[in-house]
PDB file of C-alpha atoms and ligand atoms in Angstrom:
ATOM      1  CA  UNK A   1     -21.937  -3.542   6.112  1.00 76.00           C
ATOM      2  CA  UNK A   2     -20.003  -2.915   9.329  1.00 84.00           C
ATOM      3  CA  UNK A   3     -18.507   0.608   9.867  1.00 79.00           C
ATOM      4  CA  UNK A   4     -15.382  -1.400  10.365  1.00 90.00           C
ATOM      5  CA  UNK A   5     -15.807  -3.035   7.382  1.00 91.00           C
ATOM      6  CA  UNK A   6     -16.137   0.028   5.601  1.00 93.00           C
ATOM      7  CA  UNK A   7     -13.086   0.940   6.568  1.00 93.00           C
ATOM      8  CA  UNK A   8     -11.112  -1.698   5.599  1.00 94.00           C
ATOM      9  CA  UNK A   9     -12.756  -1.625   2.003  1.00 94.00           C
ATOM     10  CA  UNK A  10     -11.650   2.016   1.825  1.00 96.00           C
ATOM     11  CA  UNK A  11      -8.352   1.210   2.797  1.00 96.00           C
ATOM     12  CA  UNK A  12      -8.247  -1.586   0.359  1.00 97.00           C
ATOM     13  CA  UNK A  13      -9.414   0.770  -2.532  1.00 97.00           C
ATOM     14  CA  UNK A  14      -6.899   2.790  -1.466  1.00 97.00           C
ATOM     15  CA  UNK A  15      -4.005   0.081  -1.953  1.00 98.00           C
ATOM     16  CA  UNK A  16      -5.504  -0.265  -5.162  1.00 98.00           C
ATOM     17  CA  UNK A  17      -4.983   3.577  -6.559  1.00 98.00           C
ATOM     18  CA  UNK A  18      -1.548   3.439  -4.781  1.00 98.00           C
ATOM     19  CA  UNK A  19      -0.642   0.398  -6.500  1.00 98.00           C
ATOM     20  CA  UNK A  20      -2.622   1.488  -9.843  1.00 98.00           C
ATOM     21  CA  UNK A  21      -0.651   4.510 -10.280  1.00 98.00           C
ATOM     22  CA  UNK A  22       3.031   3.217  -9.685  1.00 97.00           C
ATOM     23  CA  UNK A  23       2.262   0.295 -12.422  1.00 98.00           C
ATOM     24  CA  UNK A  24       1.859   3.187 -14.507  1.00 98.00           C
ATOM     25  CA  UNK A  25       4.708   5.003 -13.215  1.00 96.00           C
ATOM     26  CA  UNK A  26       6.812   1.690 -13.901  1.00 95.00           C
ATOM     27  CA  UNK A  27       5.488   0.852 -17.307  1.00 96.00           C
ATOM     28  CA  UNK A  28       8.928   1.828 -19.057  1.00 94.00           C
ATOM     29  CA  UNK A  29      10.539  -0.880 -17.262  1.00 93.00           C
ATOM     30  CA  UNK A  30       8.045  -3.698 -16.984  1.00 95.00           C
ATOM     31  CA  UNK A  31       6.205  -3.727 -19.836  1.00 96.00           C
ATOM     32  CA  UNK A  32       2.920  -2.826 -19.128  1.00 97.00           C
ATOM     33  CA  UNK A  33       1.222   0.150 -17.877  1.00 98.00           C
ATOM     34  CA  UNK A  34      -2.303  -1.217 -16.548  1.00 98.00           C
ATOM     35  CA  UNK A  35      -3.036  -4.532 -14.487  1.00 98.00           C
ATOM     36  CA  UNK A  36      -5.143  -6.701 -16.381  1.00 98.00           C
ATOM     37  CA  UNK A  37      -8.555  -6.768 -14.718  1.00 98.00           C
ATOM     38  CA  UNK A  38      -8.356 -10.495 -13.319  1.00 98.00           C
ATOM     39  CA  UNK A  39      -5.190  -9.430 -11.137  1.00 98.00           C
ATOM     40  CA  UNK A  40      -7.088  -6.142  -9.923  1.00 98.00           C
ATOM     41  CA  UNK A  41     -10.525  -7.916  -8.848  1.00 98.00           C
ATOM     42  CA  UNK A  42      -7.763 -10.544  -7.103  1.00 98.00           C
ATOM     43  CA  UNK A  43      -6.139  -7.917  -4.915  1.00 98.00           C
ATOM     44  CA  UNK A  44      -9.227  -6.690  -4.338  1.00 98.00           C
ATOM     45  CA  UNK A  45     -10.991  -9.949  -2.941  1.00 98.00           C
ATOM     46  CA  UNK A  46      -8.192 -11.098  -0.553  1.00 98.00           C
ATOM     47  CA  UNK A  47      -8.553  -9.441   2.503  1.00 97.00           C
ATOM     48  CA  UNK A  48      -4.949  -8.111   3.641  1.00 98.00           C
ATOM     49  CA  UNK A  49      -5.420  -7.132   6.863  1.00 96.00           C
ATOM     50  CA  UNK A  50      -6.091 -11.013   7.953  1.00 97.00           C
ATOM     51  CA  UNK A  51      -2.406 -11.821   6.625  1.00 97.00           C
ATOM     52  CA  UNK A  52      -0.409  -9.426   8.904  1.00 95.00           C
ATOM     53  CA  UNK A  53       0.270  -9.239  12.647  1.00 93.00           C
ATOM     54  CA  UNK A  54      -2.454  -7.174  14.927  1.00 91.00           C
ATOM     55  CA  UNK A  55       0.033  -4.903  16.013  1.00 91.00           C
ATOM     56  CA  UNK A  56       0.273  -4.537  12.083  1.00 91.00           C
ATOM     57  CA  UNK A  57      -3.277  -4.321  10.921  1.00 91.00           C
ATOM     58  CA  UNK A  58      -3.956  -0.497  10.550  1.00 92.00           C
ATOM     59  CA  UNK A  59      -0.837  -0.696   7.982  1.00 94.00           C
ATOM     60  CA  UNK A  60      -2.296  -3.395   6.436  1.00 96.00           C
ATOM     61  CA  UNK A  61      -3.297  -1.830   3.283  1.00 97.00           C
ATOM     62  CA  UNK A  62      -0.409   0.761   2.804  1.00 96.00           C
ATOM     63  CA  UNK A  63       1.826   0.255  -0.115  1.00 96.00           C
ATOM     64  CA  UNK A  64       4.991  -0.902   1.565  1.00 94.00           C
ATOM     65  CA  UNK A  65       5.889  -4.114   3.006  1.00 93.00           C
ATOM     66  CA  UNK A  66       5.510  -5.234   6.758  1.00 94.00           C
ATOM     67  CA  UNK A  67       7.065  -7.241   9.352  1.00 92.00           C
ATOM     68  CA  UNK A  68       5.358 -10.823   9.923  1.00 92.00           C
ATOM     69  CA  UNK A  69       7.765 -12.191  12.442  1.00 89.00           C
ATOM     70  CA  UNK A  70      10.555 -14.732  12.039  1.00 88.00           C
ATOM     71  CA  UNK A  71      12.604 -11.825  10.670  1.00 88.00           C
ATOM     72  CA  UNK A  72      10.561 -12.248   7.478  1.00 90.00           C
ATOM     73  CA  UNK A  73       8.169  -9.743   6.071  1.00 92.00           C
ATOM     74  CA  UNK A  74       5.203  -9.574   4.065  1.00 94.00           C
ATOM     75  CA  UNK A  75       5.985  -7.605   0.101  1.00 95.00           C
ATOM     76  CA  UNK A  76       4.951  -4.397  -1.144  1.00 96.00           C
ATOM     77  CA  UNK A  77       1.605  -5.076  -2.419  1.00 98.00           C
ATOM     78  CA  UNK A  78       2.605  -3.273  -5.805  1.00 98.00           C
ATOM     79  CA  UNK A  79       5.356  -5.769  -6.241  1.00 97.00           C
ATOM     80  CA  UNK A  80       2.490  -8.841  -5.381  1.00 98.00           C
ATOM     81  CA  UNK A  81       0.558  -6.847  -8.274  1.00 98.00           C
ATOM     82  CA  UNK A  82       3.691  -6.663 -10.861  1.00 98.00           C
ATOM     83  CA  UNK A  83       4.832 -10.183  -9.903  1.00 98.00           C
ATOM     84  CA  UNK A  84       1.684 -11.585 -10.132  1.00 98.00           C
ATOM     85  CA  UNK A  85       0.539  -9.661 -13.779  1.00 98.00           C
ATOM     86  CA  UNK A  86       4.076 -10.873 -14.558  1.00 98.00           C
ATOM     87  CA  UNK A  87       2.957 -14.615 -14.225  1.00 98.00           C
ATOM     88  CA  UNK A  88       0.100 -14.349 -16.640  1.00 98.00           C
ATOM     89  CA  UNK A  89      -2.220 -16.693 -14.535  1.00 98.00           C
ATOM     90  CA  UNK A  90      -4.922 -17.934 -16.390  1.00 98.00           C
ATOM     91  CA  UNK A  91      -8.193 -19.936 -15.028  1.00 98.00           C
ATOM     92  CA  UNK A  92      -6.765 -23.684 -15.245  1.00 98.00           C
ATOM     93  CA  UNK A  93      -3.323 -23.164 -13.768  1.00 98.00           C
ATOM     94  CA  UNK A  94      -1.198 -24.722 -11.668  1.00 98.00           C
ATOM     95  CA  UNK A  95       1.216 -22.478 -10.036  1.00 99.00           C
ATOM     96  CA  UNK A  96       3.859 -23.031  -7.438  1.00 99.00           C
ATOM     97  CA  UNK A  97       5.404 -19.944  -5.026  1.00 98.00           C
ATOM     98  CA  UNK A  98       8.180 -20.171  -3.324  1.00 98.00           C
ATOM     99  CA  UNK A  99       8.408 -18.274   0.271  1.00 98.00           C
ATOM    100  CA  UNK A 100       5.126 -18.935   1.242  1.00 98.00           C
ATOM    101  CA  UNK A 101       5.523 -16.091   4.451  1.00 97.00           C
ATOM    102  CA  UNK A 102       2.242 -14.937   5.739  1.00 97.00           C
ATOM    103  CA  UNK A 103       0.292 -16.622   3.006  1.00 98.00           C
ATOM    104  CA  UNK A 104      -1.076 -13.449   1.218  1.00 98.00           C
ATOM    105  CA  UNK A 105       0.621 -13.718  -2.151  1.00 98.00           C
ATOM    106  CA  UNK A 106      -0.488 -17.275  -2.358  1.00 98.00           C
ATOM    107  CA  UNK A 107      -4.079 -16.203  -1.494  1.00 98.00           C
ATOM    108  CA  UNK A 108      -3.701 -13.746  -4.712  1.00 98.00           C
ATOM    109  CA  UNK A 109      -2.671 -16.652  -6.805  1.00 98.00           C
ATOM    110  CA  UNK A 110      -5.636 -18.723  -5.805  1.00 98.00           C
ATOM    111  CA  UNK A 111      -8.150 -16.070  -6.698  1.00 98.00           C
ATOM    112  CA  UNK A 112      -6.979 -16.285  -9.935  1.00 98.00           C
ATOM    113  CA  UNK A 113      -5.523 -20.223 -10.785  1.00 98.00           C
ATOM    114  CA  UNK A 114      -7.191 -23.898 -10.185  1.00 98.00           C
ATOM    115  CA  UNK A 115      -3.941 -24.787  -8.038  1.00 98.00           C
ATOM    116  CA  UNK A 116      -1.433 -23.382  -5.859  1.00 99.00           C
ATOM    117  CA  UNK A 117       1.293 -25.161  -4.301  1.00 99.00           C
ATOM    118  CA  UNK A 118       3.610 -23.025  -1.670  1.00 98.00           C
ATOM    119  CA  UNK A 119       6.849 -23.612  -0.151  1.00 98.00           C
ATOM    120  CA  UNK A 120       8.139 -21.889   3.330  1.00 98.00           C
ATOM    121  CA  UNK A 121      11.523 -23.257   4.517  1.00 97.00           C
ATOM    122  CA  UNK A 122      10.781 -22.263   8.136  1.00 96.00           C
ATOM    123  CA  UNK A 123       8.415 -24.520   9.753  1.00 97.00           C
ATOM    124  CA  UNK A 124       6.761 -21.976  12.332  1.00 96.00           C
ATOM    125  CA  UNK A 125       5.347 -19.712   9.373  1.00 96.00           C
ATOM    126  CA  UNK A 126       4.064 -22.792   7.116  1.00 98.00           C
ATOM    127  CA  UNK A 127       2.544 -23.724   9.787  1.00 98.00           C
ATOM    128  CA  UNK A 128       0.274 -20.445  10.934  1.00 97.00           C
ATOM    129  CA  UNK A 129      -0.010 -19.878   6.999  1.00 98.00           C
ATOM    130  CA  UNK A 130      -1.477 -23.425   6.179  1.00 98.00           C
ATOM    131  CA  UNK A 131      -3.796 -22.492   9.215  1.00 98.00           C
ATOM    132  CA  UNK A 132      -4.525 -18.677   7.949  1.00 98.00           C
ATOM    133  CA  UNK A 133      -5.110 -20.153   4.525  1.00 98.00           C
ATOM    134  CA  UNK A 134      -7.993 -22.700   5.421  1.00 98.00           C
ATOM    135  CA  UNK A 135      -9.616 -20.614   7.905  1.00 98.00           C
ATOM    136  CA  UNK A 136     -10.383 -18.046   5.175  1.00 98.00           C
ATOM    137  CA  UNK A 137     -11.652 -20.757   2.662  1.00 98.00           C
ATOM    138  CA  UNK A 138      -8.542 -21.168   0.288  1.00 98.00           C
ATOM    139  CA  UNK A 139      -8.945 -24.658   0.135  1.00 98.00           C
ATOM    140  CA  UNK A 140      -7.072 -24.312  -3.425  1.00 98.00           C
ATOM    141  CA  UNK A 141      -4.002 -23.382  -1.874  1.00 98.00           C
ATOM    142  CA  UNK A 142      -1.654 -26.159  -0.738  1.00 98.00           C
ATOM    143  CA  UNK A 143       1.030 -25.299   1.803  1.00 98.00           C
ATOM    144  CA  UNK A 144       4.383 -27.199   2.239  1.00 98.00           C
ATOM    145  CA  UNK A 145       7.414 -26.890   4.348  1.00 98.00           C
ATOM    146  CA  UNK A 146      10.821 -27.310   2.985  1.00 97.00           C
ATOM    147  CA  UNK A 147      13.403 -25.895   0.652  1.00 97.00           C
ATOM    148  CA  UNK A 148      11.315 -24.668  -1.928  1.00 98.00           C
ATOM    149  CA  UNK A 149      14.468 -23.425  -4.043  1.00 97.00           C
ATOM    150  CA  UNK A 150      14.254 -26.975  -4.978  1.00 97.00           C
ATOM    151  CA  UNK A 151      10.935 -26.318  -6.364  1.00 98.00           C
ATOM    152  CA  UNK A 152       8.312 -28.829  -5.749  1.00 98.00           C
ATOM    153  CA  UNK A 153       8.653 -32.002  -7.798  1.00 98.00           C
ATOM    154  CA  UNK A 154       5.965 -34.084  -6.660  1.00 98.00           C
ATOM    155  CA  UNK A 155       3.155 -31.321  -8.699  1.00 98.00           C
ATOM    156  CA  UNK A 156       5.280 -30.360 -11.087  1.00 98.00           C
ATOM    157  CA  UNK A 157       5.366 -29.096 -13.898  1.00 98.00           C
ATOM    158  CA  UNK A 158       3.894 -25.598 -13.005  1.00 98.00           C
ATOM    159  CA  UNK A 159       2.386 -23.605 -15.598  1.00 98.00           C
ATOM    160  CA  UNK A 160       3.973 -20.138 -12.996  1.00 98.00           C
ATOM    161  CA  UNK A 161       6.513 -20.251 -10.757  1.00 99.00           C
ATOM    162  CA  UNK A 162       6.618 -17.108  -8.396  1.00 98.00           C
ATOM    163  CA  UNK A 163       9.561 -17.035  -6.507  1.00 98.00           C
ATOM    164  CA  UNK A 164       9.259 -14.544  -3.449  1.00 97.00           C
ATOM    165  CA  UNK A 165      12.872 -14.179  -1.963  1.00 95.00           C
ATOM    166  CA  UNK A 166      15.648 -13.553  -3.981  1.00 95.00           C
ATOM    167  CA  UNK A 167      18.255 -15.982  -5.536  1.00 96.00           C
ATOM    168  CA  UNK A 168      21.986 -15.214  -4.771  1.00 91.00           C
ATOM    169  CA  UNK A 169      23.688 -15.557  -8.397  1.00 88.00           C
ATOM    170  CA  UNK A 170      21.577 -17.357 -10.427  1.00 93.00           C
ATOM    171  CA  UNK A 171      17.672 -19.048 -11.207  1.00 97.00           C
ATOM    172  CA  UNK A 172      17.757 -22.496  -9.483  1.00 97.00           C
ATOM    173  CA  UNK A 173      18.010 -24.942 -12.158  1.00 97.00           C
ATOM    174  CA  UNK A 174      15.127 -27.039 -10.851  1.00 98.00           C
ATOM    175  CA  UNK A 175      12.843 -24.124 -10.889  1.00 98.00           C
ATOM    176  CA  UNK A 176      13.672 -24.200 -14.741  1.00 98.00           C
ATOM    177  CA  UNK A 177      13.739 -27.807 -14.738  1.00 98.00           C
ATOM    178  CA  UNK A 178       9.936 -27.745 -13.508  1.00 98.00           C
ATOM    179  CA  UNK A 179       8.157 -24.850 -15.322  1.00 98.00           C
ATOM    180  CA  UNK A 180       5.502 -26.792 -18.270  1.00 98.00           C
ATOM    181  CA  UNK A 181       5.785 -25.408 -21.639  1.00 97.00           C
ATOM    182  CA  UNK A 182       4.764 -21.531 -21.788  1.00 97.00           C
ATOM    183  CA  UNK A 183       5.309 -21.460 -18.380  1.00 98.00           C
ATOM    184  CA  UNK A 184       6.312 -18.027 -16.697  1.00 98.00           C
ATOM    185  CA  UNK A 185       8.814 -18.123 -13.813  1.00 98.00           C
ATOM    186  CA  UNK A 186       8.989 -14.391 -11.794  1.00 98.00           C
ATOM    187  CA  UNK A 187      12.110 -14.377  -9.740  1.00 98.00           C
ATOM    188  CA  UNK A 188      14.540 -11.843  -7.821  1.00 97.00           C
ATOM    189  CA  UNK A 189      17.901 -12.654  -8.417  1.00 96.00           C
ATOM    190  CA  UNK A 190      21.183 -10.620  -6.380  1.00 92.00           C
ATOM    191  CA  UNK A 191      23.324 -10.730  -4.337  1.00 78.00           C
ATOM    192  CA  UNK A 192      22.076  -8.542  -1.570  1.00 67.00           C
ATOM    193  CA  UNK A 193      18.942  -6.546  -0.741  1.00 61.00           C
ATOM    194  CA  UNK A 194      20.422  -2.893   0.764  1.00 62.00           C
ATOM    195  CA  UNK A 195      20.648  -2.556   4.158  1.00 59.00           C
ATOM    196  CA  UNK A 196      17.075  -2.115   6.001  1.00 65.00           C
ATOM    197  CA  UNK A 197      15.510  -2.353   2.601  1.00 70.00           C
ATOM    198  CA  UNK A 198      14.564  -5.515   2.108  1.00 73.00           C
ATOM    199  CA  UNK A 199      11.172  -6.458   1.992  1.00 77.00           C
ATOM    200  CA  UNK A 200       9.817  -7.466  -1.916  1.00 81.00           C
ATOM    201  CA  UNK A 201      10.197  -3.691  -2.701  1.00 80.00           C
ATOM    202  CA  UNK A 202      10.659  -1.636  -5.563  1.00 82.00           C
ATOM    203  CA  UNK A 203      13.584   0.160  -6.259  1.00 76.00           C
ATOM    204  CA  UNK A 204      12.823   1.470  -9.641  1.00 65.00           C
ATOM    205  CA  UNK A 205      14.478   4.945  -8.591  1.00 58.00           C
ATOM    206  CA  UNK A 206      17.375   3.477  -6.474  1.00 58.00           C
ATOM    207  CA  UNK A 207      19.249   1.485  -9.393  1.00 51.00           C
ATOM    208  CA  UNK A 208      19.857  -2.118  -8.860  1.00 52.00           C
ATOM    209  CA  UNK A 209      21.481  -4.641  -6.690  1.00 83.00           C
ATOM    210  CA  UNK A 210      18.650  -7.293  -6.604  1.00 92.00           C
ATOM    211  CA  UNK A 211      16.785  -7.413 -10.143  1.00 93.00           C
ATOM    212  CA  UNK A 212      13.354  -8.815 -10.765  1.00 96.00           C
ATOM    213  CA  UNK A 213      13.487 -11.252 -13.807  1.00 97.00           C
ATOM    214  CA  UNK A 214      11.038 -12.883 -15.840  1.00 98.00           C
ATOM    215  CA  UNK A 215      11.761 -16.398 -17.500  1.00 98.00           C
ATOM    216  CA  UNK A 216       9.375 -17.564 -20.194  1.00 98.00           C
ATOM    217  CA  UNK A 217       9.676 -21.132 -21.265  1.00 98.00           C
ATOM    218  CA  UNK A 218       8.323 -21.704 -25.327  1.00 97.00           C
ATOM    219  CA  UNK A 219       6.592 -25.169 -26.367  1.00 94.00           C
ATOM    220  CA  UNK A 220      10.322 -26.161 -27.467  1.00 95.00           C
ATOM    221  CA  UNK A 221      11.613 -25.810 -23.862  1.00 94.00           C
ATOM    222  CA  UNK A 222      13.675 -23.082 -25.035  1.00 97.00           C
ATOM    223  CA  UNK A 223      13.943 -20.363 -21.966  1.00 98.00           C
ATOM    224  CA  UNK A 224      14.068 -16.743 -22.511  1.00 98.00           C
ATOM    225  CA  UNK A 225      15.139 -14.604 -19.394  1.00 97.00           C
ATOM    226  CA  UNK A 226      14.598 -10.498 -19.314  1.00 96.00           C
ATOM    227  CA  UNK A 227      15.498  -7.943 -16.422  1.00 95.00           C
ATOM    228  CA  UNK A 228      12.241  -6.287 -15.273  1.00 95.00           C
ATOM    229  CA  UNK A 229      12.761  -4.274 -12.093  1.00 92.00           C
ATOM    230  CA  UNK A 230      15.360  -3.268  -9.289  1.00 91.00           C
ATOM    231  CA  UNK A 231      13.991  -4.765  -5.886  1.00 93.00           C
ATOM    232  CA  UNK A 232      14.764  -5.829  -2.805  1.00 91.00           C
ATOM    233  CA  UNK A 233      14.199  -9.234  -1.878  1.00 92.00           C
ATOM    234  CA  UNK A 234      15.567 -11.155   1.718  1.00 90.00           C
ATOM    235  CA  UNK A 235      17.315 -13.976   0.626  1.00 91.00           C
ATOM    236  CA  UNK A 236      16.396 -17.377  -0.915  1.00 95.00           C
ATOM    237  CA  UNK A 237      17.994 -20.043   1.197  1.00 93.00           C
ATOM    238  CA  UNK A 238      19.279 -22.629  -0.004  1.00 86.00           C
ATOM    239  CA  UNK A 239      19.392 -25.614   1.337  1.00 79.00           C
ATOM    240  CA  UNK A 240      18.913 -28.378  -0.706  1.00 62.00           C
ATOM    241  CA  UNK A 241      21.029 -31.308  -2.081  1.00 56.00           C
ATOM    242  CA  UNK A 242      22.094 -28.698  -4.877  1.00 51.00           C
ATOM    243  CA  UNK A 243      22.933 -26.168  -2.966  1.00 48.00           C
ATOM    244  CA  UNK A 244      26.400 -27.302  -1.609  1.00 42.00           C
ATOM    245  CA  UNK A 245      27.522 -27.966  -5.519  1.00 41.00           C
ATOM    246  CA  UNK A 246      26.408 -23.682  -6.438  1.00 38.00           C
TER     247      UNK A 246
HETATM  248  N1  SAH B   1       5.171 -14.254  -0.344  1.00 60.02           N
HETATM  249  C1  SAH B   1       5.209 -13.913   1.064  1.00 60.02           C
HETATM  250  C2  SAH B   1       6.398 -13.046   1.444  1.00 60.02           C
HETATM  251  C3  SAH B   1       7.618 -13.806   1.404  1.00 60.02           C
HETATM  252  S1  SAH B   1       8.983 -13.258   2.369  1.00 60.02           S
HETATM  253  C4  SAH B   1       3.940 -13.277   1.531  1.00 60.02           C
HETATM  254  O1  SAH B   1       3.027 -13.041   0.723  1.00 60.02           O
HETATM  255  O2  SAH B   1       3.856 -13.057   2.730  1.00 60.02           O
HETATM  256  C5  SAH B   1      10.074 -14.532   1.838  1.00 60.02           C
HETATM  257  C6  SAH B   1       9.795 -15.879   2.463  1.00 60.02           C
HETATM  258  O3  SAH B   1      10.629 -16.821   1.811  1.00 60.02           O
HETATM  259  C7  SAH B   1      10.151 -15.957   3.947  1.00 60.02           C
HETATM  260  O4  SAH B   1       9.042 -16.409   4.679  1.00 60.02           O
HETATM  261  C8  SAH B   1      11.299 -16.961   3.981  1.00 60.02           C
HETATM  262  O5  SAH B   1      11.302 -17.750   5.148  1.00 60.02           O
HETATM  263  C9  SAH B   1      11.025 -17.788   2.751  1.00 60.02           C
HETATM  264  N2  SAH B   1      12.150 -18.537   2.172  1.00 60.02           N
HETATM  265  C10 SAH B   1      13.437 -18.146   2.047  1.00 60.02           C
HETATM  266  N3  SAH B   1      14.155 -19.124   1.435  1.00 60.02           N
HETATM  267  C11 SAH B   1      13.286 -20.139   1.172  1.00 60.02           C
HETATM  268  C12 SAH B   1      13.429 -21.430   0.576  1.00 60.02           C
HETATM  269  N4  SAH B   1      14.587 -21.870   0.103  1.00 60.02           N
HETATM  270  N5  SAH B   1      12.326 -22.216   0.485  1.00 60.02           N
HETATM  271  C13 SAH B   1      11.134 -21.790   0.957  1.00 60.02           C
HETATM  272  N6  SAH B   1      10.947 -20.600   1.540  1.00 60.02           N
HETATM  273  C14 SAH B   1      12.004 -19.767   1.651  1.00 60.02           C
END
């Protein structure tokens, strides 16, 4: 091994005690105080520091969010670790994000499902994430561009949906519409992140504005919705056909 890439493997272990310690700080609002160990060997195997900008990379694996151009940023990687122990992912799943971005959250998700399908609404960062993706071997990962608020039909249902910007006033219905039975859906949902905050942070000691919710869908099709965490999300846009009727 590489001096450098000792480095970076400190720095990821690191990330992992940072983000280790506030999922036990945050048990009393999400539910759990421990990752399971399929979601910590995940963050573990993707390598962060090929997901951000270089002027970027010696943050890399610091608990906050970054910048990744486009006015967009990359989330706090405790809030990829809640979201994605949220989700429940097991071996054969097919999942679906939404805000594709850099491409590291979906990269997470395809260390631990059989399928991922990602949205990004802005052509210029699908793009250089479809490319990031494939050059680092996550052939499992499927990125598309367009208004992902309408979910993604054509590989529905999903058995997770992980929604990475935050809904103004309410879960898009097709979202809903396209989880399978027992399907998880992990979404932000308010009306604005604070100012300068945004970023898929956690807010836990701020009180809310955006909340974190989790929608589980039973074998019936019955949905049951529950509050998790403040955060700060920049906003899901919507464009689609159902948009103008909201
Ligand atoms: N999950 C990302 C971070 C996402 S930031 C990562 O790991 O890097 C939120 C992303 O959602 C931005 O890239 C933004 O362009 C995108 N976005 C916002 N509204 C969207 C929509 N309706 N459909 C698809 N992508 C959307």
């Amino acid at each position: 091994m590489t001096a450098d890439a000792r480095t970076i493997e400190r720095a990821r272990h690191a990330m992992l005690a940072a983000i280790i310690e506030e999922v036990a700080e945050t048990a009393d609002w999400t539910g759990f105080a421990a990752l399971s160990p399929r979601v910590l060997a995940a963050l573990d195997a993707v390598p962060r520091h090929r997901f951000v900008p270089e002027g970027e990379q010696r943050w890399a694996y610091e608990n906050r969010p970054l910048p990744i151009g486009q006015g967009q940023t990359i989330s706090q990687p405790y809030i990829v670790a809640a979201m994605t122990e949220l989700a429940a992912i097991g071996p054969e799943d097919r999942v679906l994000e939404v805000g594709t971005g850099c491409g590291y959250q979906a990269a997470v998700l395809a260390e631990l499902a059989a399928r991922v399908h990602t949205v990004e609404c802005l052509p210029r960062l699908a793009a250089t994430a479809r490319e990031r993706l494939q050059a680092l071997g996550y052939g499992a990962v499927e990125v598309h561009q367009g208004d992902g608020s309408q979910g993604w039909p054509a590989a529905a249902p999903y058995d997770a949906i992980l929604v990475t910007a935050a809904a103004e006033s309410r879960v898009p219905p097709a979202l809903i519409e396209q989880l399978a039975p027992g399907g998880r859906l992990v979404i932000p949902v308010g009306n604005r992140a604070r100012a300068g905050l945004e970023g898929g942070l956690a807010l836990f000691e701020l009180g809310p504005e955006q909340e974190l919710r989790l929608l589980v869908k039973d074998a019936e099709g019955r949905v049951e919705d529950r509050s998790v965490l403040p955060v700060a999300f920049v906003p899901l846009v919507e464009t689609g056909p159902r948009a103008a009727k909201a």
